[in-house]
Amino acid sequence: MRKVLGIGAMALAVAGLGLWANGHQAPAMQARIAAEAAQVAEGSVHGISTMVSGRDINVAGLADSAGERDALMVALNAVPGRRVVRGELELLPAAAPFETAVFKAADGGLSASGHIPTEKARAVLVPVLGEASSGLVLASGAPEGQMAAVEAGIAALGPMILGAAEVSDGKLRVTGEVLGPAERDAVLAAVQGLPEGAVQTDLTLQDDGTPPDWTLDYSAMQGAVVTGKLPKGLDVAAVAGALGLDRIGNEAQAALIGDPAPEVPALFVALKSWMADFERLRVRIGQGGSRVEAGFGAGADPELIAGRLAEALGPDVALDIDVVTSEQAEGTERMNAATGQVERLSAGYWLPVADFAADRASCQAQAEAVLGGATVSFVTGSDRLDADALRVLNRLAAVIAPCAAVGLKAEIGGHTDATGDPLGNIGLSQRRAEAVRAALVARGVSAAMLRARGYGASMPVADNATDEGRAKNRRTTVLWSE
């Protein structure tokens, strides 16, 4: 009996010792299981969570793919000492193709759309994209190099005015606008580290970097327009003002890079006084220098005009002069773009339309008004009409023609100063009067209504002792009779 009691007591002692040992080893085992489960979790793509209770492992989170999910569960089930693995891993939806896009607006703001492979990858973009990174949806299926391409694309957007960096399955396409070649090169440098064939760029340069090269085209019928590439900052309205025009049509591109333009080129100021005489004008200014091509109407003297214009423009401007024959029908009217004057085509000449009653007193007053404002000038010592006589002769013909048409007759008088031989002056004045008469007849005035008479220096209107007085005495007069 005592033996049985002793055996029972011994059994109770052994059992108690076992319970004491288990109570002390269980926390250590749980800690070991938790550490090994956490190590498995650390290797997951999306950072799954594990919690150990006793020897049970509870798991939750996202698996990037079915393969990763299965591998994680196998690894957790292989943890020594675990009793059971509870919970499920949610499978992250796959994106195919895997696309990530970042956009830059004209105001510099960034936005994003598409997919992001991990939250860790999103965190990398937050310093640049800020809240825009929240527009990216977590998805699996990103190929190797996807995020490297996204980061290179964002860097490429930096020098751009606006654009998009779109990555599809690791291949980057960059599109948008840049200011000029330097910015384009910066974009290309940002993506040059990506594999060959993984980048496509389509960039529009607002300024291609070529030097300014521009053309002004003018016609008396249609006005002026500029084309080509203007210097940076050149004011087209200022060019119009220099030429005395109300406006210039602008079809040119303006340079956005390079040194700012100086003031309006001086040649336009030199051309201003000739604008009323041009039928057409082309001015080209580029790296090769400046060239002026000018076309004058009927009656112009190209040789004399070329000399005068060349002197005004200077030696650095190439110059071509010709006479333009109008293709319009006789009697056609137009508004001269330079003068704003209505003109009518008469015998190939564009004459201002004069609006007055054609009686003797009015005709006399109109002719004197024309000749009082401008002199019919000649080459010194000859009867060759000077370069600037074209305009005054056209205005004079516009007055004389309607007066002659109603039967009034005009005497064209030639006058000289007192310098030189008196008889010679009479002959010169006669030839000059005849030259004016011929010019008027060429413009459609009836020859029968005109006669020329030279007076020499016999009818001065000022003192021949001064240059100013002699200039006033060298003149053309018109005297009407019935």
Coordinates of N, CA, C and O in Angstrom, one line a residue, residues 149-309:
A149 N 11.9 54.0 -65.3 CA 11.4 54.7 -66.5 C 10.5 55.9 -66.0 O 10.5 57.0 -66.6
V150 N 9.7 55.6 -65.0 CA 8.8 56.7 -64.5 C 9.6 57.8 -63.9 O 9.4 59.0 -64.2
E151 N 10.6 57.5 -63.1 CA 11.5 58.5 -62.5 C 12.2 59.3 -63.6 O 12.4 60.5 -63.5
A152 N 12.7 58.6 -64.6 CA 13.4 59.3 -65.7 C 12.4 60.2 -66.4 O 12.8 61.4 -66.8
G153 N 11.2 59.8 -66.6 CA 10.2 60.6 -67.3 C 9.9 61.8 -66.5 O 9.7 62.9 -67.1
I154 N 9.7 61.7 -65.2 CA 9.5 62.9 -64.3 C 10.6 63.9 -64.5 O 10.4 65.1 -64.6
A155 N 11.9 63.4 -64.4 CA 13.0 64.3 -64.6 C 13.0 65.0 -66.0 O 13.4 66.1 -66.1
A156 N 12.5 64.2 -67.0 CA 12.5 64.8 -68.3 C 11.4 65.9 -68.4 O 11.6 66.9 -69.2
L157 N 10.4 65.9 -67.6 CA 9.4 66.9 -67.6 C 9.9 68.2 -67.0 O 9.4 69.3 -67.3
G158 N 11.0 68.2 -66.2 CA 11.5 69.4 -65.6 C 11.8 70.5 -66.5 O 11.3 71.6 -66.3
P159 N 12.6 70.3 -67.6 CA 12.9 71.4 -68.5 C 11.8 71.8 -69.5 O 12.0 72.7 -70.3
M160 N 10.7 71.0 -69.5 CA 9.7 71.2 -70.5 C 8.7 72.3 -70.0 O 8.5 72.5 -68.8
I161 N 8.1 72.9 -71.0 CA 7.0 73.9 -70.7 C 5.7 73.2 -70.3 O 5.1 73.5 -69.4
L162 N 5.4 72.2 -71.1 CA 4.3 71.3 -70.8 C 4.5 70.0 -71.5 O 5.3 69.9 -72.4
G163 N 3.9 68.9 -71.0 CA 4.1 67.6 -71.6 C 3.6 66.5 -70.8 O 3.0 66.6 -69.8
A164 N 4.0 65.3 -71.3 CA 3.6 64.0 -70.6 C 4.7 63.0 -70.7 O 5.5 62.9 -71.7
A165 N 4.9 62.3 -69.6 CA 5.8 61.1 -69.5 C 5.0 59.9 -69.3 O 4.4 59.7 -68.2
E166 N 4.8 59.1 -70.3 CA 3.9 57.9 -70.2 C 4.8 56.6 -70.3 O 5.5 56.4 -71.3
V167 N 4.6 55.8 -69.3 CA 5.4 54.5 -69.3 C 4.4 53.4 -69.4 O 3.5 53.2 -68.6
S168 N 4.6 52.5 -70.4 CA 3.8 51.3 -70.6 C 4.7 50.1 -70.6 O 5.5 50.0 -71.5
D169 N 4.5 49.2 -69.6 CA 5.4 48.0 -69.6 C 6.9 48.3 -69.7 O 7.6 47.7 -70.4
G170 N 7.3 49.4 -69.0 CA 8.7 49.7 -68.9 C 9.2 50.5 -70.0 O 10.4 50.9 -70.0
K171 N 8.4 50.9 -71.0 CA 8.8 51.7 -72.1 C 8.3 53.1 -71.9 O 7.1 53.3 -71.7
L172 N 9.1 54.1 -72.1 CA 8.8 55.5 -71.8 C 8.6 56.3 -73.1 O 9.4 56.2 -74.0
R173 N 7.5 57.1 -73.1 CA 7.3 58.0 -74.2 C 7.1 59.4 -73.6 O 6.2 59.6 -72.8
V174 N 7.9 60.3 -74.1 CA 7.9 61.7 -73.6 C 7.5 62.6 -74.7 O 8.1 62.6 -75.8
T175 N 6.4 63.3 -74.5 CA 5.9 64.3 -75.5 C 5.6 65.6 -74.9 O 5.4 65.7 -73.7
G176 N 5.7 66.7 -75.7 CA 5.4 68.0 -75.2 C 6.2 69.1 -75.8 O 6.8 68.9 -76.9
E177 N 6.2 70.2 -75.2 CA 6.8 71.4 -75.7 C 8.0 71.9 -74.8 O 7.9 71.8 -73.6
V178 N 9.1 72.3 -75.5 CA 10.2 72.9 -74.8 C 10.5 74.2 -75.5 O 10.1 74.5 -76.6
L179 N 11.3 75.0 -74.8 CA 11.6 76.4 -75.3 C 12.5 76.3 -76.5 O 12.2 76.9 -77.5
G180 N 13.6 75.6 -76.4 CA 14.6 75.6 -77.5 C 15.5 74.4 -77.4 O 15.3 73.5 -76.6
P181 N 16.6 74.4 -78.2 CA 17.5 73.3 -78.2 C 18.1 72.9 -76.9 O 18.3 71.8 -76.6
A182 N 18.4 73.9 -76.1 CA 19.1 73.6 -74.8 C 18.1 72.8 -73.9 O 18.5 71.8 -73.2
E183 N 16.9 73.2 -73.9 CA 15.9 72.5 -73.1 C 15.6 71.1 -73.7 O 15.4 70.1 -72.9
R184 N 15.6 71.0 -75.0 CA 15.5 69.7 -75.6 C 16.6 68.7 -75.2 O 16.4 67.6 -74.9
D185 N 17.8 69.3 -75.2 CA 19.0 68.4 -74.8 C 18.9 68.0 -73.4 O 19.3 66.9 -73.0
A186 N 18.3 68.9 -72.5 CA 18.2 68.5 -71.1 C 17.2 67.4 -71.0 O 17.4 66.5 -70.1
V187 N 16.1 67.4 -71.8 CA 15.1 66.3 -71.7 C 15.8 65.0 -72.1 O 15.6 64.0 -71.5
L188 N 16.6 65.0 -73.2 CA 17.2 63.8 -73.7 C 18.2 63.3 -72.7 O 18.4 62.1 -72.5
A189 N 18.9 64.2 -72.0 CA 19.9 63.8 -71.0 C 19.2 63.1 -69.8 O 19.8 62.2 -69.2
A190 N 18.0 63.5 -69.5 CA 17.3 62.9 -68.4 C 16.9 61.5 -68.6 O 16.8 60.7 -67.7
V191 N 16.8 61.1 -69.9 CA 16.3 59.7 -70.2 C 17.4 58.9 -70.8 O 17.2 57.7 -71.1
Q192 N 18.6 59.4 -70.9 CA 19.7 58.7 -71.6 C 20.2 57.4 -70.9 O 20.8 56.5 -71.5
G193 N 19.9 57.3 -69.5 CA 20.3 56.2 -68.8 C 19.4 54.9 -69.0 O 19.8 53.8 -68.5
L194 N 18.3 55.1 -69.6 CA 17.4 54.0 -69.8 C 17.9 53.1 -71.0 O 18.7 53.5 -71.8
P195 N 17.5 51.8 -71.0 CA 18.0 50.9 -72.0 C 17.6 51.3 -73.4 O 16.6 52.0 -73.6
E196 N 18.5 50.9 -74.3 CA 18.2 51.3 -75.7 C 16.9 50.7 -76.2 O 16.6 49.6 -75.9
G197 N 16.1 51.5 -76.9 CA 14.8 51.1 -77.4 C 13.7 51.3 -76.4 O 12.6 51.0 -76.7
A198 N 14.0 51.7 -75.1 CA 13.0 51.9 -74.1 C 12.5 53.3 -74.0 O 11.6 53.6 -73.2
V199 N 12.9 54.2 -74.9 CA 12.5 55.6 -74.8 C 12.1 56.1 -76.2 O 12.8 55.8 -77.2
Q200 N 11.0 56.8 -76.2 CA 10.6 57.5 -77.4 C 10.3 59.0 -77.1 O 9.6 59.2 -76.1
T201 N 10.8 59.9 -77.8 CA 10.5 61.3 -77.5 C 9.9 62.0 -78.7 O 10.2 61.7 -79.9
D202 N 8.9 62.9 -78.5 CA 8.3 63.7 -79.5 C 8.1 65.1 -78.9 O 7.2 65.4 -78.3
L203 N 9.1 65.9 -79.2 CA 9.2 67.3 -78.6 C 9.0 68.4 -79.7 O 9.5 68.3 -80.8
T204 N 8.2 69.3 -79.3 CA 8.0 70.5 -80.1 C 8.8 71.7 -79.5 O 8.6 72.0 -78.3
L205 N 9.7 72.3 -80.3 CA 10.5 73.4 -79.9 C 9.7 74.7 -80.2 O 9.4 74.9 -81.4
Q206 N 9.5 75.5 -79.2 CA 8.8 76.8 -79.5 C 9.8 77.7 -80.2 O 9.4 78.6 -80.9
D207 N 11.1 77.5 -80.1 CA 12.1 78.2 -80.8 C 13.1 77.2 -81.2 O 13.8 76.6 -80.4
D208 N 13.3 77.0 -82.6 CA 14.2 76.0 -83.0 C 15.7 76.4 -82.9 O 16.6 75.6 -83.3
G209 N 16.0 77.6 -82.4 CA 17.3 78.0 -82.2 C 18.0 78.6 -83.4 O 19.1 79.1 -83.4
T210 N 17.3 78.6 -84.6 CA 17.9 79.2 -85.8 C 17.9 80.7 -85.6 O 17.0 81.2 -85.0
P211 N 18.9 81.4 -86.3 CA 18.9 82.8 -86.1 C 17.7 83.5 -86.8 O 17.2 82.9 -87.7
P212 N 17.4 84.7 -86.4 CA 16.3 85.4 -87.0 C 16.6 85.7 -88.5 O 17.7 85.9 -88.9
D213 N 15.5 85.5 -89.3 CA 15.6 85.7 -90.7 C 14.2 86.1 -91.2 O 13.3 85.2 -91.2
W214 N 13.9 87.3 -91.5 CA 12.5 87.7 -91.7 C 12.4 88.6 -92.9 O 13.4 89.3 -93.3
T215 N 11.2 88.7 -93.4 CA 10.9 89.5 -94.6 C 9.6 90.3 -94.4 O 8.6 89.8 -93.8
L216 N 9.7 91.6 -94.8 CA 8.6 92.4 -94.9 C 8.2 92.6 -96.4 O 9.0 93.0 -97.2
D217 N 6.9 92.3 -96.7 CA 6.4 92.4 -98.0 C 5.3 93.5 -98.0 O 4.4 93.4 -97.1
Y218 N 5.4 94.5 -98.9 CA 4.5 95.6 -99.0 C 4.0 95.7 -100.4 O 4.8 95.6 -101.3
S219 N 2.7 96.0 -100.5 CA 2.2 96.5 -101.8 C 1.2 97.6 -101.5 O 0.5 97.7 -100.5
A220 N 1.2 98.6 -102.4 CA 0.3 99.8 -102.3 C -1.1 99.3 -102.2 O -2.0 100.0 -101.6
M221 N -1.4 98.2 -102.9 CA -2.8 97.7 -103.0 C -3.2 97.0 -101.7 O -4.3 97.2 -101.2
Q222 N -2.3 96.2 -101.1 CA -2.7 95.3 -100.0 C -2.1 95.6 -98.7 O -2.5 95.1 -97.6
G223 N -1.1 96.5 -98.6 CA -0.4 96.8 -97.4 C 0.8 95.9 -97.1 O 1.3 95.3 -98.0
A224 N 1.1 95.8 -95.8 CA 2.4 95.1 -95.5 C 2.1 93.9 -94.6 O 1.2 93.9 -93.8
V225 N 3.0 92.9 -94.7 CA 3.0 91.8 -93.8 C 4.4 91.3 -93.6 O 5.3 91.4 -94.4
V226 N 4.7 90.8 -92.4 CA 6.0 90.2 -92.1 C 5.9 88.7 -91.9 O 4.9 88.2 -91.4
T227 N 6.9 88.0 -92.5 CA 6.9 86.5 -92.4 C 8.3 86.1 -91.9 O 9.3 87.0 -91.9
G228 N 8.5 84.9 -91.6 CA 9.8 84.4 -91.2 C 10.0 84.3 -89.7 O 9.0 84.1 -89.0
K229 N 11.2 84.6 -89.3 CA 11.5 84.6 -87.8 C 12.0 85.9 -87.4 O 13.1 86.3 -87.8
L230 N 11.3 86.6 -86.5 CA 11.7 87.9 -86.0 C 12.7 87.8 -84.9 O 12.7 86.8 -84.1
P231 N 13.5 88.8 -84.7 CA 14.4 88.8 -83.5 C 13.6 88.9 -82.3 O 12.5 89.4 -82.2
K232 N 14.2 88.4 -81.2 CA 13.5 88.4 -79.9 C 13.1 89.8 -79.5 O 14.0 90.7 -79.5
G233 N 11.9 90.0 -79.2 CA 11.4 91.3 -78.7 C 11.1 92.3 -79.7 O 10.8 93.5 -79.3
L234 N 11.3 92.1 -81.0 CA 11.1 93.1 -82.0 C 9.6 93.4 -82.0 O 8.8 92.6 -82.2
D235 N 9.3 94.7 -82.0 CA 7.9 95.2 -82.0 C 7.5 95.5 -83.4 O 8.0 96.5 -84.0
V236 N 6.6 94.7 -83.9 CA 6.1 94.9 -85.3 C 5.4 96.2 -85.5 O 5.5 96.9 -86.5
A237 N 4.7 96.6 -84.4 CA 4.0 97.9 -84.5 C 5.0 99.0 -84.6 O 4.7 100.1 -85.2
A238 N 6.2 98.9 -83.9 CA 7.2 99.9 -84.0 C 7.8 100.0 -85.5 O 8.1 101.0 -86.0
V239 N 7.9 98.8 -86.1 CA 8.3 98.8 -87.5 C 7.3 99.5 -88.4 O 7.7 100.3 -89.3
A240 N 6.0 99.3 -88.1 CA 5.0 100.0 -88.9 C 5.1 101.5 -88.7 O 5.0 102.3 -89.6
G241 N 5.3 101.9 -87.4 CA 5.5 103.3 -87.1 C 6.7 103.9 -87.9 O 6.6 105.1 -88.4
A242 N 7.8 103.2 -87.9 CA 9.0 103.7 -88.6 C 8.7 103.9 -90.1 O 9.3 104.8 -90.7
L243 N 7.8 103.1 -90.7 CA 7.5 103.2 -92.1 C 6.3 104.2 -92.3 O 6.0 104.5 -93.5
G244 N 5.7 104.6 -91.3 CA 4.5 105.5 -91.4 C 3.3 104.8 -91.8 O 2.3 105.4 -92.3
L245 N 3.2 103.5 -91.5 CA 2.0 102.7 -91.8 C 1.1 102.5 -90.6 O 1.6 102.6 -89.5
D246 N -0.1 102.4 -90.8 CA -1.1 102.2 -89.7 C -0.8 100.9 -89.0 O -0.9 100.8 -87.8
R247 N -0.5 99.9 -89.8 CA -0.4 98.5 -89.2 C 0.4 97.7 -90.2 O 0.5 98.0 -91.4
I248 N 1.0 96.6 -89.7 CA 1.6 95.6 -90.5 C 1.1 94.2 -90.0 O 1.0 93.9 -88.8
G249 N 0.6 93.4 -91.0 CA 0.2 92.1 -90.7 C 1.4 91.2 -90.2 O 2.4 91.3 -90.8
N250 N 1.1 90.4 -89.2 CA 2.2 89.6 -88.6 C 1.9 88.1 -88.8 O 1.1 87.6 -88.1
E251 N 2.7 87.5 -89.7 CA 2.6 86.1 -89.9 C 3.9 85.4 -89.5 O 4.2 84.3 -89.9
A252 N 4.7 86.1 -88.8 CA 6.1 85.7 -88.5 C 6.1 85.0 -87.1 O 5.3 85.2 -86.3
Q253 N 7.1 84.1 -87.0 CA 7.4 83.5 -85.7 C 8.4 84.5 -84.9 O 9.3 85.0 -85.6
A254 N 8.2 84.6 -83.7 CA 9.1 85.5 -82.9 C 10.2 84.6 -82.2 O 9.8 83.6 -81.6
A255 N 11.4 85.0 -82.3 CA 12.5 84.3 -81.5 C 12.2 84.4 -80.0 O 11.8 85.5 -79.5
L256 N 12.4 83.3 -79.3 CA 12.2 83.4 -77.8 C 13.5 83.3 -77.1 O 13.5 83.4 -75.9
I257 N 14.5 82.9 -77.8 CA 15.8 82.8 -77.1 C 16.8 83.7 -77.9 O 16.6 84.2 -79.0
G258 N 18.0 83.9 -77.3 CA 18.9 84.8 -77.9 C 18.9 86.2 -77.3 O 18.0 86.5 -76.4
D259 N 19.7 87.1 -77.8 CA 19.7 88.4 -77.3 C 18.5 89.2 -77.8 O 18.0 89.0 -78.9
P260 N 18.0 90.1 -76.9 CA 16.8 90.9 -77.3 C 17.2 91.8 -78.5 O 18.3 92.1 -78.7
A261 N 16.2 92.0 -79.4 CA 16.4 92.8 -80.6 C 16.8 94.3 -80.2 O 16.3 94.8 -79.2
P262 N 17.6 94.8 -81.0 CA 17.9 96.3 -80.8 C 16.7 97.1 -81.3 O 15.6 96.5 -81.5
E263 N 16.8 98.3 -81.4 CA 15.7 99.2 -81.9 C 15.4 98.8 -83.4 O 16.1 98.0 -84.0
V264 N 14.3 99.3 -83.9 CA 13.9 99.0 -85.2 C 15.0 99.3 -86.2 O 15.6 100.4 -86.1
P265 N 15.4 98.4 -87.1 CA 16.5 98.7 -88.0 C 16.3 100.0 -88.7 O 15.3 100.4 -89.2
A266 N 17.5 100.7 -88.8 CA 17.4 102.1 -89.3 C 17.0 102.2 -90.8 O 16.5 103.2 -91.2
L267 N 17.1 101.1 -91.5 CA 16.7 101.1 -92.9 C 15.2 101.4 -93.1 O 14.8 102.1 -94.1
F268 N 14.4 101.0 -92.1 CA 13.0 101.3 -92.2 C 12.7 102.8 -92.1 O 11.8 103.4 -92.7
V269 N 13.5 103.5 -91.2 CA 13.3 104.9 -91.1 C 13.7 105.6 -92.4 O 13.0 106.5 -92.8
A270 N 14.8 105.1 -93.1 CA 15.2 105.7 -94.3 C 14.2 105.4 -95.4 O 14.1 106.2 -96.4
L271 N 13.4 104.4 -95.3 CA 12.4 104.1 -96.4 C 11.1 104.8 -96.2 O 10.3 104.9 -97.2
K272 N 10.9 105.4 -95.1 CA 9.6 106.1 -94.8 C 9.2 107.1 -95.8 O 8.1 107.1 -96.3
S273 N 10.2 108.0 -96.2 CA 9.8 109.1 -97.1 C 9.5 108.6 -98.5 O 9.0 109.3 -99.3
W274 N 9.8 107.3 -98.8 CA 9.5 106.7 -100.1 C 8.3 105.9 -100.2 O 7.9 105.5 -101.3
M275 N 7.6 105.7 -99.1 CA 6.5 104.7 -99.0 C 5.4 105.1 -100.0 O 4.8 104.2 -100.6
A276 N 5.1 106.4 -100.2 CA 4.0 106.8 -101.1 C 4.3 106.5 -102.5 O 3.4 106.4 -103.4
D277 N 5.6 106.2 -102.8 CA 6.0 106.0 -104.2 C 6.1 104.5 -104.6 O 6.2 104.1 -105.7
F278 N 6.2 103.7 -103.5 CA 6.4 102.2 -103.8 C 5.1 101.6 -104.3 O 4.0 101.8 -103.7
E279 N 5.2 100.8 -105.4 CA 4.2 99.9 -105.8 C 4.3 98.6 -105.0 O 3.3 98.0 -104.6
R280 N 5.5 98.2 -104.8 CA 5.8 97.0 -104.0 C 7.1 97.2 -103.3 O 8.0 97.9 -103.8
L281 N 7.3 96.5 -102.2 CA 8.6 96.6 -101.5 C 8.8 95.3 -100.8 O 7.9 94.8 -100.1
R282 N 10.0 94.8 -100.8 CA 10.4 93.7 -100.0 C 11.7 94.0 -99.3 O 12.7 94.4 -99.9
V283 N 11.6 93.8 -98.0 CA 12.8 94.0 -97.1 C 13.1 92.7 -96.4 O 12.3 92.1 -95.7
R284 N 14.3 92.1 -96.7 CA 14.7 90.9 -96.0 C 15.9 91.1 -95.1 O 16.9 91.7 -95.6
I285 N 15.8 90.7 -93.9 CA 16.9 90.9 -92.9 C 17.2 89.6 -92.3 O 16.4 88.9 -91.7
G286 N 18.5 89.1 -92.5 CA 18.9 87.8 -91.9 C 20.4 87.8 -91.7 O 21.1 88.8 -91.7
Q287 N 20.9 86.6 -91.5 CA 22.3 86.4 -91.2 C 23.2 86.9 -92.4 O 24.3 87.3 -92.2
G288 N 22.6 86.8 -93.6 CA 23.3 87.2 -94.8 C 23.3 88.7 -95.0 O 23.9 89.2 -96.0
G289 N 22.7 89.4 -94.1 CA 22.6 90.9 -94.3 C 21.2 91.4 -94.6 O 20.2 90.6 -94.5
S290 N 21.1 92.6 -95.1 CA 19.8 93.2 -95.4 C 19.7 93.5 -96.9 O 20.7 93.9 -97.5
R291 N 18.5 93.2 -97.5 CA 18.3 93.5 -98.9 C 17.0 94.1 -99.0 O 16.0 93.8 -98.4
V292 N 16.9 95.2 -99.9 CA 15.7 95.9 -100.2 C 15.4 95.7 -101.7 O 16.3 96.0 -102.5
E293 N 14.2 95.3 -102.0 CA 13.8 95.2 -103.4 C 12.6 96.1 -103.6 O 11.5 95.8 -102.9
A294 N 12.7 97.1 -104.4 CA 11.6 98.1 -104.5 C 11.1 98.2 -105.9 O 11.9 98.3 -106.9
G295 N 9.8 98.2 -106.0 CA 9.2 98.4 -107.3 C 8.4 99.7 -107.4 O 7.6 100.0 -106.5
F296 N 8.7 100.5 -108.4 CA 8.0 101.8 -108.5 C 7.0 101.8 -109.7 O 7.2 101.0 -110.6
G297 N 6.1 102.7 -109.6 CA 5.1 102.8 -110.7 C 5.6 103.4 -112.0 O 6.8 103.9 -112.0
A298 N 4.8 103.5 -113.0 CA 5.1 104.1 -114.3 C 5.6 105.5 -114.1 O 5.2 106.3 -113.2
G299 N 6.6 105.9 -114.9 CA 7.2 107.2 -114.8 C 8.4 107.4 -113.9 O 9.0 108.4 -113.9
A300 N 8.7 106.3 -113.1 CA 9.9 106.4 -112.2 C 11.2 106.3 -113.0 O 11.2 105.6 -114.1
D301 N 12.2 106.9 -112.5 CA 13.5 106.8 -113.1 C 14.4 105.9 -112.3 O 14.9 106.3 -111.2
P302 N 14.5 104.6 -112.6 CA 15.2 103.6 -111.7 C 16.6 104.0 -111.4 O 17.1 103.8 -110.3
E303 N 17.3 104.6 -112.4 CA 18.7 104.9 -112.1 C 18.9 106.0 -111.1 O 19.6 105.9 -110.1
L304 N 18.1 107.1 -111.2 CA 18.1 108.1 -110.2 C 17.6 107.7 -108.8 O 18.2 108.0 -107.8
I305 N 16.5 106.9 -108.9 CA 16.0 106.5 -107.6 C 17.0 105.5 -106.9 O 17.2 105.6 -105.7
A306 N 17.6 104.7 -107.6 CA 18.6 103.8 -107.0 C 19.7 104.5 -106.3 O 20.2 104.2 -105.2
G307 N 20.2 105.6 -107.0 CA 21.2 106.4 -106.4 C 20.8 107.1 -105.1 O 21.5 107.0 -104.1
R308 N 19.6 107.6 -105.1 CA 19.1 108.3 -103.9 C 18.8 107.3 -102.8 O 19.2 107.6 -101.6
L309 N 18.2 106.2 -103.1 CA 17.9 105.2 -102.1 C 19.2 104.6 -101.5 O 19.3 104.3 -100.3

